PDB file of C-alpha atoms in Angstrom:
ATOM      1  CA  MET A   1     -34.830 238.633  -2.286  1.00 73.00           C
ATOM      2  CA  ASP A   2     -31.035 239.663  -3.581  1.00 90.00           C
ATOM      3  CA  LEU A   3     -30.960 239.552  -6.898  1.00 89.00           C
ATOM      4  CA  ASP A   4     -29.014 235.636  -6.893  1.00 90.00           C
ATOM      5  CA  ASN A   5     -32.134 234.387  -5.807  1.00 92.00           C
ATOM      6  CA  LYS A   6     -34.425 236.157  -7.742  1.00 94.00           C
ATOM      7  CA  ILE A   7     -32.113 234.913 -10.389  1.00 94.00           C
ATOM      8  CA  LYS A   8     -32.830 231.473  -9.156  1.00 95.00           C
ATOM      9  CA  SER A   9     -36.094 232.010  -9.554  1.00 95.00           C
ATOM     10  CA  ILE A  10     -36.442 233.285 -13.096  1.00 96.00           C
ATOM     11  CA  HIS A  11     -33.942 230.083 -14.556  1.00 95.00           C
ATOM     12  CA  ASN A  12     -37.106 228.041 -12.546  1.00 96.00           C
ATOM     13  CA  LEU A  13     -39.246 230.185 -14.216  1.00 95.00           C
ATOM     14  CA  LEU A  14     -37.824 229.514 -17.749  1.00 96.00           C
ATOM     15  CA  HIS A  15     -37.367 225.290 -16.195  1.00 95.00           C
ATOM     16  CA  ASN A  16     -40.822 225.504 -16.316  1.00 96.00           C
ATOM     17  CA  LYS A  17     -41.627 226.967 -19.558  1.00 96.00           C
ATOM     18  CA  LYS A  18     -43.271 229.913 -18.047  1.00 97.00           C
ATOM     19  CA  PHE A  19     -41.768 232.517 -20.608  1.00 97.00           C
ATOM     20  CA  ASN A  20     -43.708 235.168 -19.770  1.00 96.00           C
ATOM     21  CA  GLN A  21     -43.211 235.221 -16.713  1.00 97.00           C
ATOM     22  CA  ALA A  22     -39.513 234.869 -16.313  1.00 97.00           C
ATOM     23  CA  LYS A  23     -39.665 238.179 -19.088  1.00 97.00           C
ATOM     24  CA  GLN A  24     -41.472 240.410 -16.603  1.00 97.00           C
ATOM     25  CA  GLU A  25     -39.531 239.218 -14.429  1.00 95.00           C
ATOM     26  CA  LEU A  26     -36.436 239.617 -15.861  1.00 97.00           C
ATOM     27  CA  GLU A  27     -38.286 243.316 -17.676  1.00 96.00           C
ATOM     28  CA  LYS A  28     -38.033 244.729 -13.461  1.00 95.00           C
ATOM     29  CA  LEU A  29     -34.720 243.712 -13.136  1.00 96.00           C
ATOM     30  CA  ILE A  30     -33.127 244.786 -16.124  1.00 96.00           C
ATOM     31  CA  LYS A  31     -34.829 248.388 -15.140  1.00 96.00           C
ATOM     32  CA  LYS A  32     -32.105 247.986 -11.369  1.00 95.00           C
ATOM     33  CA  PHE A  33     -29.147 247.003 -13.577  1.00 95.00           C
ATOM     34  CA  PRO A  34     -29.541 248.192 -17.577  1.00 95.00           C
ATOM     35  CA  LYS A  35     -26.181 247.418 -18.104  1.00 96.00           C
ATOM     36  CA  ASN A  36     -25.687 243.838 -16.572  1.00 96.00           C
ATOM     37  CA  SER A  37     -25.061 241.111 -19.793  1.00 97.00           C
ATOM     38  CA  TYR A  38     -26.148 238.404 -17.898  1.00 96.00           C
ATOM     39  CA  LEU A  39     -29.478 239.341 -17.381  1.00 97.00           C
ATOM     40  CA  LEU A  40     -29.939 240.923 -21.069  1.00 98.00           C
ATOM     41  CA  ASN A  41     -28.679 237.223 -22.150  1.00 98.00           C
ATOM     42  CA  LEU A  42     -31.697 236.044 -20.246  1.00 98.00           C
ATOM     43  CA  ILE A  43     -33.474 238.066 -21.181  1.00 98.00           C
ATOM     44  CA  GLY A  44     -32.664 237.615 -25.044  1.00 98.00           C
ATOM     45  CA  LEU A  45     -33.165 233.399 -24.220  1.00 97.00           C
ATOM     46  CA  THR A  46     -37.073 234.013 -22.676  1.00 98.00           C
ATOM     47  CA  TYR A  47     -37.632 235.685 -26.455  1.00 98.00           C
ATOM     48  CA  GLN A  48     -36.033 233.586 -27.955  1.00 98.00           C
ATOM     49  CA  TYR A  49     -37.799 230.608 -26.359  1.00 97.00           C
ATOM     50  CA  LEU A  50     -41.064 232.706 -27.384  1.00 98.00           C
ATOM     51  CA  ASN A  51     -39.847 232.844 -31.020  1.00 97.00           C
ATOM     52  CA  ASP A  52     -39.118 236.496 -31.170  1.00 98.00           C
ATOM     53  CA  TYR A  53     -36.470 236.669 -32.607  1.00 98.00           C
ATOM     54  CA  ASN A  54     -35.395 240.014 -32.810  1.00 98.00           C
ATOM     55  CA  SER A  55     -36.321 240.828 -30.134  1.00 98.00           C
ATOM     56  CA  SER A  56     -33.984 237.824 -28.622  1.00 98.00           C
ATOM     57  CA  ILE A  57     -31.057 239.266 -31.277  1.00 98.00           C
ATOM     58  CA  ASN A  58     -31.604 243.175 -29.880  1.00 98.00           C
ATOM     59  CA  PHE A  59     -30.567 241.974 -26.527  1.00 98.00           C
ATOM     60  CA  PHE A  60     -27.643 239.649 -26.987  1.00 98.00           C
ATOM     61  CA  ILE A  61     -26.461 242.749 -28.556  1.00 98.00           C
ATOM     62  CA  SER A  62     -26.890 244.816 -25.429  1.00 98.00           C
ATOM     63  CA  ALA A  63     -25.271 242.168 -23.818  1.00 98.00           C
ATOM     64  CA  LEU A  64     -22.776 242.003 -25.611  1.00 98.00           C
ATOM     65  CA  LYS A  65     -22.537 245.866 -25.381  1.00 98.00           C
ATOM     66  CA  ASN A  66     -22.001 245.660 -22.471  1.00 97.00           C
ATOM     67  CA  ASP A  67     -19.798 242.513 -21.908  1.00 97.00           C
ATOM     68  CA  GLU A  68     -18.027 241.671 -25.816  1.00 94.00           C
ATOM     69  CA  LYS A  69     -17.223 238.695 -23.968  1.00 93.00           C
ATOM     70  CA  ASN A  70     -19.746 237.136 -23.473  1.00 96.00           C
ATOM     71  CA  ILE A  71     -20.024 234.022 -25.130  1.00 97.00           C
ATOM     72  CA  ALA A  72     -23.305 232.571 -23.685  1.00 97.00           C
ATOM     73  CA  ALA A  73     -24.395 235.917 -25.561  1.00 98.00           C
ATOM     74  CA  MET A  74     -22.608 235.019 -28.469  1.00 98.00           C
ATOM     75  CA  ASN A  75     -23.792 231.786 -28.837  1.00 98.00           C
ATOM     76  CA  ASN A  76     -27.499 232.850 -28.591  1.00 98.00           C
ATOM     77  CA  LEU A  77     -27.093 235.454 -30.679  1.00 98.00           C
ATOM     78  CA  ALA A  78     -25.863 233.463 -33.789  1.00 98.00           C
ATOM     79  CA  ASN A  79     -28.545 230.777 -32.309  1.00 98.00           C
ATOM     80  CA  SER A  80     -31.448 233.815 -33.516  1.00 98.00           C
ATOM     81  CA  TYR A  81     -29.426 234.545 -36.190  1.00 98.00           C
ATOM     82  CA  LYS A  82     -29.617 230.553 -37.405  1.00 98.00           C
ATOM     83  CA  LYS A  83     -33.840 230.510 -36.410  1.00 97.00           C
ATOM     84  CA  GLN A  84     -34.128 233.643 -38.998  1.00 97.00           C
ATOM     85  CA  LEU A  85     -32.422 231.155 -41.422  1.00 97.00           C
ATOM     86  CA  ASN A  86     -29.634 234.277 -41.225  1.00 98.00           C
ATOM     87  CA  PHE A  87     -26.801 231.585 -41.883  1.00 98.00           C
ATOM     88  CA  PHE A  88     -24.022 233.760 -43.025  1.00 97.00           C
ATOM     89  CA  GLU A  89     -24.326 236.625 -39.766  1.00 98.00           C
ATOM     90  CA  ALA A  90     -24.617 233.103 -37.388  1.00 98.00           C
ATOM     91  CA  GLU A  91     -21.831 231.360 -38.909  1.00 98.00           C
ATOM     92  CA  LYS A  92     -19.351 233.642 -38.340  1.00 98.00           C
ATOM     93  CA  ILE A  93     -20.899 234.526 -35.054  1.00 98.00           C
ATOM     94  CA  TYR A  94     -20.242 230.849 -34.219  1.00 98.00           C
ATOM     95  CA  LYS A  95     -16.982 231.172 -35.344  1.00 98.00           C
ATOM     96  CA  LYS A  96     -16.073 234.032 -33.285  1.00 97.00           C
ATOM     97  CA  VAL A  97     -17.010 231.594 -30.174  1.00 98.00           C
ATOM     98  CA  ILE A  98     -15.025 228.515 -31.275  1.00 98.00           C
ATOM     99  CA  ASN A  99     -11.704 231.052 -32.070  1.00 97.00           C
ATOM    100  CA  ILE A 100     -12.346 232.483 -28.199  1.00 96.00           C
ATOM    101  CA  ASP A 101     -12.966 228.744 -27.167  1.00 97.00           C
ATOM    102  CA  PRO A 102     -12.110 226.045 -29.314  1.00 97.00           C
ATOM    103  CA  ASP A 103     -14.263 223.526 -26.011  1.00 96.00           C
ATOM    104  CA  TYR A 104     -17.545 225.677 -26.063  1.00 96.00           C
ATOM    105  CA  VAL A 105     -19.568 222.746 -26.896  1.00 96.00           C
ATOM    106  CA  HIS A 106     -22.378 223.934 -27.084  1.00 95.00           C
ATOM    107  CA  ALA A 107     -21.063 226.219 -29.959  1.00 97.00           C
ATOM    108  CA  LEU A 108     -20.107 223.267 -31.445  1.00 97.00           C
ATOM    109  CA  ASN A 109     -23.119 221.682 -31.672  1.00 96.00           C
ATOM    110  CA  ASN A 110     -25.174 224.738 -32.895  1.00 97.00           C
ATOM    111  CA  PHE A 111     -22.752 225.291 -35.609  1.00 98.00           C
ATOM    112  CA  ALA A 112     -22.644 222.119 -36.480  1.00 98.00           C
ATOM    113  CA  ASN A 113     -26.836 221.781 -36.645  1.00 97.00           C
ATOM    114  CA  LEU A 114     -26.398 224.796 -38.743  1.00 97.00           C
ATOM    115  CA  LYS A 115     -24.080 222.721 -41.030  1.00 98.00           C
ATOM    116  CA  ILE A 116     -26.440 220.671 -41.578  1.00 97.00           C
ATOM    117  CA  GLU A 117     -29.170 222.848 -42.335  1.00 95.00           C
ATOM    118  CA  ILE A 118     -26.906 223.782 -44.911  1.00 96.00           C
ATOM    119  CA  ASN A 119     -25.727 220.338 -46.026  1.00 96.00           C
ATOM    120  CA  ASP A 120     -23.002 220.581 -44.996  1.00 97.00           C
ATOM    121  CA  TYR A 121     -21.864 217.375 -43.681  1.00 97.00           C
ATOM    122  CA  GLU A 122     -18.585 216.906 -43.788  1.00 97.00           C
ATOM    123  CA  SER A 123     -18.141 220.262 -41.546  1.00 98.00           C
ATOM    124  CA  ALA A 124     -21.404 218.490 -39.096  1.00 98.00           C
ATOM    125  CA  ILE A 125     -19.489 215.692 -38.817  1.00 97.00           C
ATOM    126  CA  SER A 126     -15.929 216.932 -37.731  1.00 97.00           C
ATOM    127  CA  LEU A 127     -18.083 219.649 -35.332  1.00 98.00           C
ATOM    128  CA  LEU A 128     -19.802 216.866 -34.136  1.00 97.00           C
ATOM    129  CA  GLU A 129     -17.455 214.569 -33.071  1.00 96.00           C
ATOM    130  CA  ARG A 130     -15.382 217.405 -31.368  1.00 97.00           C
ATOM    131  CA  ALA A 131     -17.915 218.265 -29.421  1.00 97.00           C
ATOM    132  CA  ILE A 132     -18.527 214.326 -28.379  1.00 95.00           C
ATOM    133  CA  LEU A 133     -14.462 214.072 -27.376  1.00 95.00           C
ATOM    134  CA  ILE A 134     -14.719 217.238 -25.619  1.00 96.00           C
ATOM    135  CA  SER A 135     -17.540 216.180 -23.251  1.00 94.00           C
ATOM    136  CA  ASN A 136     -16.861 213.037 -22.755  1.00 92.00           C
ATOM    137  CA  LYS A 137     -13.132 214.687 -21.384  1.00 94.00           C
ATOM    138  CA  ARG A 138     -14.736 216.190 -19.071  1.00 93.00           C
ATOM    139  CA  ASN A 139     -17.749 213.151 -18.234  1.00 91.00           C
ATOM    140  CA  ILE A 140     -20.360 215.502 -20.122  1.00 86.00           C
ATOM    141  CA  LYS A 141     -23.312 213.627 -21.275  1.00 85.00           C
ATOM    142  CA  SER A 142     -22.783 213.818 -25.165  1.00 88.00           C
ATOM    143  CA  SER A 143     -26.106 211.622 -25.830  1.00 90.00           C
ATOM    144  CA  GLU A 144     -28.044 214.213 -27.789  1.00 91.00           C
ATOM    145  CA  ILE A 145     -24.689 215.340 -29.867  1.00 94.00           C
ATOM    146  CA  MET A 146     -24.244 211.358 -30.638  1.00 93.00           C
ATOM    147  CA  ILE A 147     -27.769 210.830 -32.198  1.00 93.00           C
ATOM    148  CA  THR A 148     -26.987 214.247 -33.927  1.00 94.00           C
ATOM    149  CA  LEU A 149     -23.986 212.913 -35.436  1.00 96.00           C
ATOM    150  CA  ALA A 150     -25.707 209.347 -36.225  1.00 95.00           C
ATOM    151  CA  LYS A 151     -28.445 211.271 -38.357  1.00 94.00           C
ATOM    152  CA  VAL A 152     -26.001 212.977 -39.699  1.00 96.00           C
ATOM    153  CA  TYR A 153     -23.957 209.616 -40.996  1.00 96.00           C
ATOM    154  CA  GLN A 154     -27.833 208.286 -42.513  1.00 95.00           C
ATOM    155  CA  SER A 155     -28.465 211.624 -44.666  1.00 94.00           C
ATOM    156  CA  ILE A 156     -24.772 210.901 -46.397  1.00 95.00           C
ATOM    157  CA  ASN A 157     -26.043 207.088 -46.235  1.00 95.00           C
ATOM    158  CA  ASN A 158     -23.391 205.909 -43.252  1.00 95.00           C
ATOM    159  CA  LEU A 159     -25.061 203.090 -42.056  1.00 93.00           C
ATOM    160  CA  GLU A 160     -22.030 201.778 -40.418  1.00 94.00           C
ATOM    161  CA  LYS A 161     -21.094 204.783 -38.536  1.00 93.00           C
ATOM    162  CA  VAL A 162     -25.255 204.600 -37.463  1.00 93.00           C
ATOM    163  CA  LYS A 163     -25.118 201.553 -36.145  1.00 93.00           C
ATOM    164  CA  GLU A 164     -20.890 201.999 -33.954  1.00 91.00           C
ATOM    165  CA  ILE A 165     -22.441 205.441 -32.926  1.00 89.00           C
ATOM    166  CA  LEU A 166     -25.899 203.506 -31.428  1.00 86.00           C
ATOM    167  CA  ASN A 167     -24.010 200.947 -30.411  1.00 87.00           C
ATOM    168  CA  HIS A 168     -21.591 203.086 -28.260  1.00 75.00           C
ATOM    169  CA  GLU A 169     -24.971 204.892 -26.576  1.00 55.00           C
TER     170      GLU A 169
END
């Protein structure tokens, strides 16, 4: 099986929540392709799914050493730091990702979720609204982001905005 098909197979395992099996397959591939940033990011994501954030961070850092412009690995690295409650480091990386690609919806949404965790609702609203706008321009479904935005407005007791968002859904 060629590399592309092996990667498709691993994505299938991840989709089916067979994380340990995916990890084993990725470990084999990384032995053959130790500098492949995509594979390093993918195994980091697998460790993230397994809640092993220290390992995921190490693999994301390795992915970035091999491709410093891998914004998916940067975003995932920030997510792992956020899970470890290292908000300062996570915020720094989300800002870097958004600086590189201001329209990266995943980073905008993840950064907004960090802002929610630290009760910075104004920033969260701004990031979520931007993510929704970009998603709509690209015809990408944004219902999860809209629900998060409605929850933020509910947190600050702006029920009119909640109704507006839910009625738009």
